[in-house]
Amino acid sequence: MPPRSRRLAGLGVSPILQMAAKAAGQREQGRRVISLSAGEPDGDTPDHIKAAAMDALRAGATRYTPLTGTPELRRAIAETLRRSHDCDYRLDEIIVSAGAKQCIFNALMATLDPGDEVILAAPYWTSYIDIVRLCGGVPVVLPGEEANGFKLTAAALAAAIGERTRWVILNSPANPTGAVHDEAECRALLAVLRQHHRVWILSDEIYAPMVFDGRTAVPPAALMPELRPRILTVNGVSKAYAMTGWRIGYAAGAAALIAMMAVVQSQSTSCACSISQAAATAALTGPQDTVAAMRASLQQRRDLTLRALAQIPGLRCPKPQGAFYAFVGCADLLAAQADRAGPDSGIADDVWFCEQLLAQQGVAAVPGSAFGMPGYFRLSYATAPADLAEALQRLERFCAEIARAGRRRAGA
């Protein structure tokens, strides 16, 4: 058994990936499993993007690229941010990495010393907290409230900032809740941060193109330009262009920070894949109709999901405003049945709920505990509508069986 470093204490493989692996393993055994666990669109990468990759292969673009990304891709990113954020970024203020996750890792690894604090709101994307820990930092988690859609509030943020605070992570639209900060909410958060000059802001905008009901995402760098030197904007092509496997993310911020991130990247992955960079350039510079079509389709599937969940007693779900997740409360259902069935019934928590949902109904979801919010589970509705409808029917059957089993045990 190899020695395990202290920095890995308490860490493991992402629970999202664990659940996806369980679902895949059961599929390989011939079982009809519907996975609502993975955070990726169900559609294929658009043809013009794949064609650009093939052209790059034929042209021999198979060697190392510049460490921070090809000039062509960084220019495309700069133009994208100019349109969406009304911000002008130089090429030395942009880095391309093997996914948005690597951008976040690079930034925190480059800037955190042991004991430095990073503020994030719960429920949070599972990787945030573990990346902070791997980089020697201390996550400061601010529990959200369902009543306001789990959004971080200015009052909670102001109370949490201390001498060791180095970063605040903002994620809007949010994973796992789909919450979106409107302009007033975002301004209130930034007004707090404007008073703390040593605190940096990491704005994870990977789901920004997926905002529903006519809303638009509010990028912090555009909203309060005087804070731009302290804002690192993180995005990528994975979600909007159905390119999760291509592994291209990017970050834009102060040139000094980007240079520090490049040092970290130079000793880990070096440059991102050359072919993937060519494909990402085509994604950003090519037609955007597929993004609009995806957004419209996801909104329809969100509405289908909410209608189905509303018919299941014991479950509740705040309306997601973006991304492609529903964060569903199941604590009331579990508590009611556990009270009826007694302490030895086997009815437990959200982890039990998701394990049994997969075992009994062949539906994979992710427990809320993985996101720092027990008593909930996350499901992704970015799957084929027919599969989504079937999965929701199976979920309804599962919840009904929990209720029946609880009543039977209570009456025994």
mmCIF file of C-alpha atoms in Angstrom:
data_model
loop_
_atom_site.group_PDB
_atom_site.id
_atom_site.type_symbol
_atom_site.label_atom_id
_atom_site.label_comp_id
_atom_site.label_asym_id
_atom_site.label_seq_id
_atom_site.Cartn_x
_atom_site.Cartn_y
_atom_site.Cartn_z
ATOM 1 C CA MET A 1 0.000 0.000 0.000
ATOM 2 C CA PRO A 2 1.603 3.314 -1.040
ATOM 3 C CA PRO A 3 1.773 6.089 1.549
ATOM 4 C CA ARG A 4 -1.153 8.502 1.394
ATOM 5 C CA SER A 5 -0.301 12.179 1.592
ATOM 6 C CA ARG A 6 -1.906 14.344 4.252
ATOM 7 C CA ARG A 7 -3.426 16.543 1.589
ATOM 8 C CA LEU A 8 -5.593 13.617 0.443
ATOM 9 C CA ALA A 9 -7.023 13.036 3.907
ATOM 10 C CA GLY A 10 -10.786 13.086 3.681
ATOM 11 C CA LEU A 11 -10.760 13.434 -0.107
ATOM 12 C CA GLY A 12 -11.939 10.960 -2.699
ATOM 13 C CA VAL A 13 -13.159 10.693 -6.261
ATOM 14 C CA SER A 14 -15.969 13.121 -7.035
ATOM 15 C CA PRO A 15 -19.315 11.673 -5.868
ATOM 16 C CA ILE A 16 -20.781 12.707 -9.222
ATOM 17 C CA LEU A 17 -18.245 10.563 -11.051
ATOM 18 C CA GLN A 18 -18.774 7.735 -8.566
ATOM 19 C CA MET A 19 -22.511 7.671 -9.252
ATOM 20 C CA ALA A 20 -21.951 7.865 -13.002
ATOM 21 C CA ALA A 21 -19.553 4.924 -12.739
ATOM 22 C CA LYS A 22 -22.103 2.876 -10.784
ATOM 23 C CA ALA A 23 -24.723 3.559 -13.432
ATOM 24 C CA ALA A 24 -22.310 2.637 -16.222
ATOM 25 C CA GLY A 25 -21.350 -0.577 -14.439
ATOM 26 C CA GLN A 26 -24.981 -1.661 -14.177
ATOM 27 C CA ARG A 27 -25.532 -0.832 -17.842
ATOM 28 C CA GLU A 28 -22.594 -3.057 -18.768
ATOM 29 C CA GLN A 29 -24.371 -5.871 -16.941
ATOM 30 C CA GLY A 30 -27.361 -5.392 -19.225
ATOM 31 C CA ARG A 31 -29.608 -3.393 -16.935
ATOM 32 C CA ARG A 32 -31.727 -0.538 -18.295
ATOM 33 C CA VAL A 33 -30.349 2.353 -16.247
ATOM 34 C CA ILE A 34 -31.221 6.006 -16.802
ATOM 35 C CA SER A 35 -28.519 8.295 -15.497
ATOM 36 C CA LEU A 36 -29.527 11.747 -14.332
ATOM 37 C CA SER A 37 -26.224 12.151 -12.527
ATOM 38 C CA ALA A 38 -23.763 13.415 -15.127
ATOM 39 C CA GLY A 39 -23.318 17.131 -15.737
ATOM 40 C CA GLU A 40 -23.249 17.102 -19.515
ATOM 41 C CA PRO A 41 -25.664 17.783 -22.371
ATOM 42 C CA ASP A 42 -27.122 14.753 -24.110
ATOM 43 C CA GLY A 43 -26.531 16.096 -27.619
ATOM 44 C CA ASP A 44 -23.501 15.649 -29.841
ATOM 45 C CA THR A 45 -20.876 18.271 -30.601
ATOM 46 C CA PRO A 46 -22.089 20.340 -33.589
ATOM 47 C CA ASP A 47 -20.792 19.206 -36.974
ATOM 48 C CA HIS A 48 -18.920 22.398 -37.853
ATOM 49 C CA ILE A 49 -16.876 22.038 -34.656
ATOM 50 C CA LYS A 50 -16.009 18.427 -35.413
ATOM 51 C CA ALA A 51 -15.095 19.458 -38.960
ATOM 52 C CA ALA A 52 -12.659 22.042 -37.594
ATOM 53 C CA ALA A 53 -10.993 19.336 -35.532
ATOM 54 C CA MET A 54 -10.662 17.107 -38.588
ATOM 55 C CA ASP A 55 -9.196 20.000 -40.580
ATOM 56 C CA ALA A 56 -6.652 20.588 -37.823
ATOM 57 C CA LEU A 57 -5.663 16.935 -37.881
ATOM 58 C CA ARG A 58 -5.219 16.966 -41.640
ATOM 59 C CA ALA A 59 -3.186 20.160 -41.376
ATOM 60 C CA GLY A 60 -0.797 18.516 -38.923
ATOM 61 C CA ALA A 61 -1.746 20.632 -35.904
ATOM 62 C CA THR A 62 -0.623 17.852 -33.599
ATOM 63 C CA ARG A 63 2.258 19.475 -31.756
ATOM 64 C CA TYR A 64 2.517 21.460 -28.548
ATOM 65 C CA THR A 65 0.805 24.817 -28.633
ATOM 66 C CA PRO A 66 1.853 27.851 -26.593
ATOM 67 C CA LEU A 67 1.431 27.097 -22.903
ATOM 68 C CA THR A 68 -1.511 29.444 -22.392
ATOM 69 C CA GLY A 69 -3.313 28.487 -25.618
ATOM 70 C CA THR A 70 -3.120 29.190 -29.318
ATOM 71 C CA PRO A 71 -3.311 32.863 -30.296
ATOM 72 C CA GLU A 72 -6.333 32.025 -32.465
ATOM 73 C CA LEU A 73 -8.289 30.582 -29.564
ATOM 74 C CA ARG A 74 -7.300 33.321 -27.143
ATOM 75 C CA ARG A 75 -8.365 35.939 -29.685
ATOM 76 C CA ALA A 76 -11.704 34.133 -30.033
ATOM 77 C CA ILE A 77 -12.088 34.118 -26.252
ATOM 78 C CA ALA A 78 -11.237 37.816 -26.062
ATOM 79 C CA GLU A 79 -13.865 38.613 -28.689
ATOM 80 C CA THR A 80 -16.437 36.434 -26.898
ATOM 81 C CA LEU A 81 -15.804 38.270 -23.633
ATOM 82 C CA ARG A 82 -15.904 41.637 -25.371
ATOM 83 C CA ARG A 83 -19.423 40.843 -26.588
ATOM 84 C CA SER A 84 -20.726 39.206 -23.411
ATOM 85 C CA HIS A 85 -18.914 41.261 -20.759
ATOM 86 C CA ASP A 86 -18.137 44.518 -22.557
ATOM 87 C CA CYS A 87 -14.554 43.965 -21.387
ATOM 88 C CA ASP A 88 -11.360 44.126 -23.425
ATOM 89 C CA TYR A 89 -8.831 41.437 -22.480
ATOM 90 C CA ARG A 90 -5.319 41.213 -23.873
ATOM 91 C CA LEU A 91 -3.987 37.811 -24.855
ATOM 92 C CA ASP A 92 -1.696 37.760 -21.816
ATOM 93 C CA GLU A 93 -4.822 38.082 -19.648
ATOM 94 C CA ILE A 94 -6.263 34.799 -20.956
ATOM 95 C CA ILE A 95 -5.249 31.189 -20.354
ATOM 96 C CA VAL A 96 -6.596 28.020 -21.947
ATOM 97 C CA SER A 97 -6.571 24.846 -19.857
ATOM 98 C CA ALA A 98 -7.795 21.259 -19.955
ATOM 99 C CA GLY A 99 -11.257 22.209 -18.737
ATOM 100 C CA ALA A 100 -12.657 24.946 -16.531
ATOM 101 C CA LYS A 101 -11.863 22.752 -13.532
ATOM 102 C CA GLN A 102 -8.158 23.015 -14.284
ATOM 103 C CA CYS A 103 -8.451 26.795 -14.510
ATOM 104 C CA ILE A 104 -9.910 26.852 -11.002
ATOM 105 C CA PHE A 105 -7.253 24.476 -9.712
ATOM 106 C CA ASN A 106 -4.456 26.516 -11.298
ATOM 107 C CA ALA A 107 -5.736 29.757 -9.784
ATOM 108 C CA LEU A 108 -6.059 28.404 -6.263
ATOM 109 C CA MET A 109 -2.802 26.459 -6.386
ATOM 110 C CA ALA A 110 -1.000 29.597 -7.537
ATOM 111 C CA THR A 111 -2.394 31.863 -4.815
ATOM 112 C CA LEU A 112 -3.232 29.934 -1.641
ATOM 113 C CA ASP A 113 -0.897 29.370 1.278
ATOM 114 C CA PRO A 114 -1.760 26.917 4.067
ATOM 115 C CA GLY A 115 -4.605 28.329 6.144
ATOM 116 C CA ASP A 116 -5.812 30.826 3.559
ATOM 117 C CA GLU A 117 -9.596 30.857 3.316
ATOM 118 C CA VAL A 118 -11.936 30.550 0.337
ATOM 119 C CA ILE A 119 -15.599 31.456 0.778
ATOM 120 C CA LEU A 120 -18.217 29.477 -1.096
ATOM 121 C CA ALA A 121 -21.941 28.999 -0.738
ATOM 122 C CA ALA A 122 -23.636 25.666 -0.145
ATOM 123 C CA PRO A 123 -24.899 23.843 -2.006
ATOM 124 C CA TYR A 124 -21.673 23.998 -4.007
ATOM 125 C CA TRP A 125 -20.207 22.117 -6.929
ATOM 126 C CA THR A 126 -18.438 19.175 -5.332
ATOM 127 C CA SER A 127 -14.994 19.962 -6.734
ATOM 128 C CA TYR A 128 -14.745 23.463 -5.255
ATOM 129 C CA ILE A 129 -14.259 22.340 -1.693
ATOM 130 C CA ASP A 130 -11.791 19.569 -2.502
ATOM 131 C CA ILE A 131 -9.710 21.760 -4.815
ATOM 132 C CA VAL A 132 -9.437 24.332 -2.022
ATOM 133 C CA ARG A 133 -8.229 21.629 0.358
ATOM 134 C CA LEU A 134 -5.785 20.140 -2.149
ATOM 135 C CA CYS A 135 -4.274 23.589 -2.577
ATOM 136 C CA GLY A 136 -3.763 23.985 1.176
ATOM 137 C CA GLY A 137 -6.680 26.329 1.700
ATOM 138 C CA VAL A 138 -9.571 26.283 4.146
ATOM 139 C CA PRO A 139 -13.088 26.300 2.675
ATOM 140 C CA VAL A 140 -15.500 28.613 4.473
ATOM 141 C CA VAL A 141 -18.938 27.304 3.590
ATOM 142 C CA LEU A 142 -21.993 29.539 3.881
ATOM 143 C CA PRO A 143 -25.157 27.391 3.940
ATOM 144 C CA GLY A 144 -27.813 28.621 1.558
ATOM 145 C CA GLU A 145 -31.531 28.743 2.208
ATOM 146 C CA GLU A 146 -34.144 27.152 -0.001
ATOM 147 C CA ALA A 147 -36.450 30.126 0.598
ATOM 148 C CA ASN A 148 -34.222 32.391 -1.534
ATOM 149 C CA GLY A 149 -33.171 29.740 -4.040
ATOM 150 C CA PHE A 150 -29.954 28.949 -2.148
ATOM 151 C CA LYS A 151 -28.368 32.204 -3.279
ATOM 152 C CA LEU A 152 -25.448 33.749 -1.425
ATOM 153 C CA THR A 153 -26.514 36.974 0.286
ATOM 154 C CA ALA A 154 -24.481 40.119 0.819
ATOM 155 C CA ALA A 155 -25.070 39.994 4.578
ATOM 156 C CA ALA A 156 -23.763 36.427 4.881
ATOM 157 C CA LEU A 157 -20.763 37.272 2.718
ATOM 158 C CA ALA A 158 -19.870 40.375 4.737
ATOM 159 C CA ALA A 159 -20.021 38.418 7.982
ATOM 160 C CA ALA A 160 -17.778 35.633 6.660
ATOM 161 C CA ILE A 161 -14.852 37.686 5.342
ATOM 162 C CA GLY A 162 -11.875 37.552 7.688
ATOM 163 C CA GLU A 163 -8.161 38.261 7.783
ATOM 164 C CA ARG A 164 -7.314 35.019 5.960
ATOM 165 C CA THR A 165 -9.948 35.328 3.233
ATOM 166 C CA ARG A 166 -8.263 35.209 -0.171
ATOM 167 C CA TRP A 167 -11.038 34.227 -2.585
ATOM 168 C CA VAL A 168 -14.804 34.188 -2.926
ATOM 169 C CA ILE A 169 -16.209 31.750 -5.467
ATOM 170 C CA LEU A 170 -19.359 32.872 -7.281
ATOM 171 C CA ASN A 171 -21.224 30.448 -9.534
ATOM 172 C CA SER A 172 -24.189 31.792 -11.455
ATOM 173 C CA PRO A 173 -26.032 29.962 -12.926
ATOM 174 C CA ALA A 174 -25.205 27.570 -10.123
ATOM 175 C CA ASN A 175 -24.486 23.890 -10.005
ATOM 176 C CA PRO A 176 -26.380 22.071 -8.428
ATOM 177 C CA THR A 177 -29.364 24.425 -7.948
ATOM 178 C CA GLY A 178 -29.689 26.355 -11.197
ATOM 179 C CA ALA A 179 -29.912 29.574 -9.161
ATOM 180 C CA VAL A 180 -29.068 32.811 -10.981
ATOM 181 C CA HIS A 181 -28.093 36.048 -9.259
ATOM 182 C CA ASP A 182 -29.943 38.978 -10.771
ATOM 183 C CA GLU A 183 -28.272 42.348 -11.236
ATOM 184 C CA ALA A 184 -29.324 43.734 -7.854
ATOM 185 C CA GLU A 185 -28.147 40.616 -6.007
ATOM 186 C CA CYS A 186 -24.837 40.582 -7.843
ATOM 187 C CA ARG A 187 -24.273 44.294 -7.214
ATOM 188 C CA ALA A 188 -24.888 43.783 -3.506
ATOM 189 C CA LEU A 189 -22.262 41.023 -3.345
ATOM 190 C CA LEU A 190 -19.739 43.086 -5.280
ATOM 191 C CA ALA A 191 -20.374 46.130 -3.085
ATOM 192 C CA VAL A 192 -19.233 44.040 -0.114
ATOM 193 C CA LEU A 193 -16.148 42.824 -1.952
ATOM 194 C CA ARG A 194 -15.231 46.323 -3.093
ATOM 195 C CA GLN A 195 -14.417 47.099 0.545
ATOM 196 C CA HIS A 196 -11.942 44.202 0.869
ATOM 197 C CA HIS A 197 -9.039 44.877 -1.468
ATOM 198 C CA ARG A 198 -7.131 41.707 -0.649
ATOM 199 C CA VAL A 199 -10.047 39.407 -1.562
ATOM 200 C CA TRP A 200 -10.243 38.057 -5.106
ATOM 201 C CA ILE A 201 -13.385 36.927 -6.910
ATOM 202 C CA LEU A 202 -13.570 33.730 -8.948
ATOM 203 C CA SER A 203 -16.622 33.897 -11.187
ATOM 204 C CA ASP A 204 -17.462 30.447 -12.564
ATOM 205 C CA GLU A 205 -19.652 31.151 -15.588
ATOM 206 C CA ILE A 206 -19.615 27.748 -17.288
ATOM 207 C CA TYR A 207 -23.451 27.685 -17.412
ATOM 208 C CA ALA A 208 -23.885 31.327 -18.446
ATOM 209 C CA PRO A 209 -25.446 30.548 -21.858
ATOM 210 C CA MET A 210 -28.131 28.432 -20.155
ATOM 211 C CA VAL A 211 -30.421 30.952 -18.469
ATOM 212 C CA PHE A 212 -34.173 30.585 -18.916
ATOM 213 C CA ASP A 213 -37.391 32.580 -19.071
ATOM 214 C CA GLY A 214 -35.855 35.462 -21.004
ATOM 215 C CA ARG A 215 -33.260 36.209 -18.330
ATOM 216 C CA THR A 216 -29.563 36.667 -18.970
ATOM 217 C CA ALA A 217 -26.562 35.935 -16.796
ATOM 218 C CA VAL A 218 -24.950 38.913 -15.059
ATOM 219 C CA PRO A 219 -21.137 38.742 -15.294
ATOM 220 C CA PRO A 220 -19.417 40.462 -12.357
ATOM 221 C CA ALA A 221 -16.598 41.822 -14.525
ATOM 222 C CA ALA A 222 -19.125 43.706 -16.632
ATOM 223 C CA LEU A 223 -21.245 44.897 -13.735
ATOM 224 C CA MET A 224 -18.527 46.570 -11.675
ATOM 225 C CA PRO A 225 -15.508 47.334 -13.894
ATOM 226 C CA GLU A 226 -13.459 48.781 -11.038
ATOM 227 C CA LEU A 227 -13.299 45.275 -9.555
ATOM 228 C CA ARG A 228 -12.167 43.676 -12.801
ATOM 229 C CA PRO A 229 -8.472 43.584 -11.738
ATOM 230 C CA ARG A 230 -9.539 41.257 -8.897
ATOM 231 C CA ILE A 231 -12.000 39.124 -10.867
ATOM 232 C CA LEU A 232 -11.036 35.863 -12.541
ATOM 233 C CA THR A 233 -13.709 34.876 -15.053
ATOM 234 C CA VAL A 234 -13.793 31.129 -15.728
ATOM 235 C CA ASN A 235 -15.688 29.510 -18.575
ATOM 236 C CA GLY A 236 -15.273 26.904 -21.282
ATOM 237 C CA VAL A 237 -16.901 25.123 -24.182
ATOM 238 C CA SER A 238 -17.962 21.940 -22.391
ATOM 239 C CA LYS A 239 -21.585 22.735 -21.616
ATOM 240 C CA ALA A 240 -22.721 25.271 -24.207
ATOM 241 C CA TYR A 241 -21.313 23.336 -27.166
ATOM 242 C CA ALA A 242 -21.697 19.756 -25.857
ATOM 243 C CA MET A 243 -17.909 19.365 -25.723
ATOM 244 C CA THR A 244 -17.349 17.861 -22.275
ATOM 245 C CA GLY A 245 -14.876 15.283 -23.558
ATOM 246 C CA TRP A 246 -12.808 17.798 -25.516
ATOM 247 C CA ARG A 247 -11.536 19.273 -22.231
ATOM 248 C CA ILE A 248 -11.185 22.961 -23.003
ATOM 249 C CA GLY A 249 -11.737 25.665 -20.416
ATOM 250 C CA TYR A 250 -10.437 29.184 -20.151
ATOM 251 C CA ALA A 251 -9.917 31.958 -17.649
ATOM 252 C CA ALA A 252 -9.525 35.703 -18.043
ATOM 253 C CA GLY A 253 -8.103 38.031 -15.429
ATOM 254 C CA ALA A 254 -5.133 40.101 -14.366
ATOM 255 C CA ALA A 255 -2.000 39.340 -16.382
ATOM 256 C CA ALA A 256 0.028 38.697 -13.215
ATOM 257 C CA LEU A 257 -2.473 36.082 -12.034
ATOM 258 C CA ILE A 258 -2.633 34.441 -15.461
ATOM 259 C CA ALA A 259 1.178 34.217 -15.472
ATOM 260 C CA MET A 260 1.109 32.513 -12.069
ATOM 261 C CA MET A 261 -1.534 30.074 -13.288
ATOM 262 C CA ALA A 262 0.640 29.323 -16.297
ATOM 263 C CA VAL A 263 3.491 28.333 -13.970
ATOM 264 C CA VAL A 264 1.247 25.762 -12.307
ATOM 265 C CA GLN A 265 -0.014 24.504 -15.648
ATOM 266 C CA SER A 266 3.505 24.212 -17.025
ATOM 267 C CA GLN A 267 4.312 21.661 -14.332
ATOM 268 C CA SER A 268 1.119 19.658 -14.687
ATOM 269 C CA THR A 269 -0.522 19.319 -18.096
ATOM 270 C CA SER A 270 1.450 21.854 -20.158
ATOM 271 C CA CYS A 271 -0.759 23.083 -22.978
ATOM 272 C CA ALA A 272 -4.293 21.898 -23.668
ATOM 273 C CA CYS A 273 -4.889 19.499 -26.574
ATOM 274 C CA SER A 274 -4.050 21.159 -29.888
ATOM 275 C CA ILE A 275 -6.942 19.557 -31.778
ATOM 276 C CA SER A 276 -9.417 20.469 -29.059
ATOM 277 C CA GLN A 277 -8.209 24.067 -29.190
ATOM 278 C CA ALA A 278 -8.917 24.211 -32.907
ATOM 279 C CA ALA A 279 -12.398 22.826 -32.265
ATOM 280 C CA ALA A 280 -12.996 25.336 -29.469
ATOM 281 C CA THR A 281 -11.973 28.192 -31.759
ATOM 282 C CA ALA A 282 -14.610 27.063 -34.244
ATOM 283 C CA ALA A 283 -17.163 26.797 -31.458
ATOM 284 C CA LEU A 284 -16.648 30.378 -30.320
ATOM 285 C CA THR A 285 -16.330 31.948 -33.759
ATOM 286 C CA GLY A 286 -18.882 29.869 -35.647
ATOM 287 C CA PRO A 287 -22.676 29.903 -35.710
ATOM 288 C CA GLN A 288 -24.337 30.094 -32.301
ATOM 289 C CA ASP A 289 -27.750 28.765 -33.268
ATOM 290 C CA THR A 290 -27.067 25.414 -31.621
ATOM 291 C CA VAL A 291 -26.563 27.176 -28.269
ATOM 292 C CA ALA A 292 -29.932 28.907 -28.539
ATOM 293 C CA ALA A 293 -31.594 25.650 -29.561
ATOM 294 C CA MET A 294 -30.046 23.836 -26.600
ATOM 295 C CA ARG A 295 -31.210 26.535 -24.210
ATOM 296 C CA ALA A 296 -34.792 26.312 -25.500
ATOM 297 C CA SER A 297 -34.772 22.523 -25.267
ATOM 298 C CA LEU A 298 -33.386 22.584 -21.743
ATOM 299 C CA GLN A 299 -36.075 25.022 -20.623
ATOM 300 C CA GLN A 300 -38.743 22.650 -21.946
ATOM 301 C CA ARG A 301 -37.157 19.748 -20.098
ATOM 302 C CA ARG A 302 -36.870 21.836 -16.941
ATOM 303 C CA ASP A 303 -40.588 22.553 -17.102
ATOM 304 C CA LEU A 304 -41.388 18.876 -17.673
ATOM 305 C CA THR A 305 -39.245 17.986 -14.658
ATOM 306 C CA LEU A 306 -40.905 20.547 -12.398
ATOM 307 C CA ARG A 307 -44.391 19.389 -13.400
ATOM 308 C CA ALA A 308 -43.496 15.790 -12.593
ATOM 309 C CA LEU A 309 -41.835 16.632 -9.275
ATOM 310 C CA ALA A 310 -44.852 18.676 -8.188
ATOM 311 C CA GLN A 311 -46.946 15.505 -8.375
ATOM 312 C CA ILE A 312 -44.737 13.522 -5.981
ATOM 313 C CA PRO A 313 -45.724 13.924 -2.310
ATOM 314 C CA GLY A 314 -42.805 14.616 -0.009
ATOM 315 C CA LEU A 315 -40.546 16.183 -2.638
ATOM 316 C CA ARG A 316 -40.010 19.882 -3.313
ATOM 317 C CA CYS A 317 -37.844 21.775 -5.759
ATOM 318 C CA PRO A 318 -37.130 25.498 -6.155
ATOM 319 C CA LYS A 319 -37.510 26.535 -9.785
ATOM 320 C CA PRO A 320 -34.092 26.452 -11.494
ATOM 321 C CA GLN A 321 -33.399 29.631 -13.445
ATOM 322 C CA GLY A 322 -30.456 28.252 -15.390
ATOM 323 C CA ALA A 323 -27.960 25.401 -15.928
ATOM 324 C CA PHE A 324 -29.652 21.988 -16.312
ATOM 325 C CA TYR A 325 -30.161 20.633 -12.817
ATOM 326 C CA ALA A 326 -33.005 20.269 -10.353
ATOM 327 C CA PHE A 327 -32.023 20.264 -6.689
ATOM 328 C CA VAL A 328 -34.797 18.334 -5.025
ATOM 329 C CA GLY A 329 -35.597 18.234 -1.317
ATOM 330 C CA CYS A 330 -36.435 14.764 0.003
ATOM 331 C CA ALA A 331 -35.892 15.273 3.751
ATOM 332 C CA ASP A 332 -39.623 15.599 4.515
ATOM 333 C CA LEU A 333 -40.393 12.312 2.767
ATOM 334 C CA LEU A 334 -37.607 10.456 4.527
ATOM 335 C CA ALA A 335 -38.343 11.948 7.935
ATOM 336 C CA ALA A 336 -42.050 11.129 7.746
ATOM 337 C CA GLN A 337 -41.446 7.517 6.780
ATOM 338 C CA ALA A 338 -38.665 7.057 9.332
ATOM 339 C CA ASP A 339 -40.976 8.382 12.054
ATOM 340 C CA ARG A 340 -43.638 5.865 11.062
ATOM 341 C CA ALA A 341 -41.233 2.971 10.604
ATOM 342 C CA GLY A 342 -39.010 3.484 13.649
ATOM 343 C CA PRO A 343 -35.256 3.969 14.077
ATOM 344 C CA ASP A 344 -34.318 0.511 12.758
ATOM 345 C CA SER A 345 -36.301 0.715 9.541
ATOM 346 C CA GLY A 346 -33.325 1.220 7.265
ATOM 347 C CA ILE A 347 -34.744 4.506 6.012
ATOM 348 C CA ALA A 348 -31.898 6.930 6.303
ATOM 349 C CA ASP A 349 -30.679 9.994 4.417
ATOM 350 C CA ASP A 350 -30.187 11.391 0.938
ATOM 351 C CA VAL A 351 -27.274 9.012 0.291
ATOM 352 C CA TRP A 352 -29.533 6.043 1.087
ATOM 353 C CA PHE A 353 -32.246 7.593 -1.080
ATOM 354 C CA CYS A 354 -29.985 7.786 -4.150
ATOM 355 C CA GLU A 355 -28.474 4.362 -3.603
ATOM 356 C CA GLN A 356 -31.921 2.777 -3.358
ATOM 357 C CA LEU A 357 -33.273 4.767 -6.291
ATOM 358 C CA LEU A 358 -30.518 3.261 -8.428
ATOM 359 C CA ALA A 359 -30.862 -0.230 -6.957
ATOM 360 C CA GLN A 360 -34.642 -0.434 -7.125
ATOM 361 C CA GLN A 361 -35.572 1.717 -10.104
ATOM 362 C CA GLY A 362 -32.401 2.011 -12.172
ATOM 363 C CA VAL A 363 -32.248 5.818 -11.943
ATOM 364 C CA ALA A 364 -28.954 7.506 -11.022
ATOM 365 C CA ALA A 365 -29.021 10.810 -9.132
ATOM 366 C CA VAL A 366 -26.480 12.498 -6.850
ATOM 367 C CA PRO A 367 -27.121 12.950 -3.115
ATOM 368 C CA GLY A 368 -27.233 16.491 -1.818
ATOM 369 C CA SER A 369 -24.622 15.638 0.805
ATOM 370 C CA ALA A 370 -22.059 15.660 -2.007
ATOM 371 C CA PHE A 371 -22.859 19.350 -2.491
ATOM 372 C CA GLY A 372 -22.757 20.214 1.200
ATOM 373 C CA MET A 373 -26.549 20.125 1.583
ATOM 374 C CA PRO A 374 -27.970 16.908 3.086
ATOM 375 C CA GLY A 375 -31.634 16.141 2.595
ATOM 376 C CA TYR A 376 -31.631 16.858 -1.138
ATOM 377 C CA PHE A 377 -30.601 15.178 -4.365
ATOM 378 C CA ARG A 378 -29.542 16.542 -7.724
ATOM 379 C CA LEU A 379 -30.842 15.306 -11.009
ATOM 380 C CA SER A 380 -29.781 16.479 -14.447
ATOM 381 C CA TYR A 381 -32.560 17.004 -16.967
ATOM 382 C CA ALA A 382 -30.070 17.344 -19.843
ATOM 383 C CA THR A 383 -31.050 13.951 -21.174
ATOM 384 C CA ALA A 384 -33.327 12.700 -23.912
ATOM 385 C CA PRO A 385 -36.923 13.779 -23.182
ATOM 386 C CA ALA A 386 -38.274 10.222 -23.412
ATOM 387 C CA ASP A 387 -35.624 8.940 -20.990
ATOM 388 C CA LEU A 388 -36.235 11.895 -18.686
ATOM 389 C CA ALA A 389 -39.981 11.233 -18.603
ATOM 390 C CA GLU A 390 -39.407 7.561 -17.849
ATOM 391 C CA ALA A 391 -36.889 8.361 -15.117
ATOM 392 C CA LEU A 392 -39.356 10.743 -13.470
ATOM 393 C CA GLN A 393 -42.043 8.058 -13.554
ATOM 394 C CA ARG A 394 -39.627 5.644 -11.898
ATOM 395 C CA LEU A 395 -38.824 8.279 -9.282
ATOM 396 C CA GLU A 396 -42.534 8.673 -8.554
ATOM 397 C CA ARG A 397 -42.906 4.895 -8.137
ATOM 398 C CA PHE A 398 -39.894 4.797 -5.840
ATOM 399 C CA CYS A 399 -41.214 7.560 -3.591
ATOM 400 C CA ALA A 400 -44.639 5.926 -3.486
ATOM 401 C CA GLU A 401 -43.038 2.640 -2.422
ATOM 402 C CA ILE A 402 -41.104 4.392 0.364
ATOM 403 C CA ALA A 403 -44.405 5.789 1.628
ATOM 404 C CA ARG A 404 -46.185 2.416 1.401
ATOM 405 C CA ALA A 405 -43.329 0.593 3.130
ATOM 406 C CA GLY A 406 -43.344 3.128 5.921
ATOM 407 C CA ARG A 407 -47.083 2.737 6.434
ATOM 408 C CA ARG A 408 -46.800 -1.050 6.423
ATOM 409 C CA ARG A 409 -44.059 -1.028 9.033
ATOM 410 C CA ALA A 410 -45.890 1.517 11.142
ATOM 411 C CA GLY A 411 -48.980 -0.696 11.157
ATOM 412 C CA ALA A 412 -47.133 -3.937 11.839
#
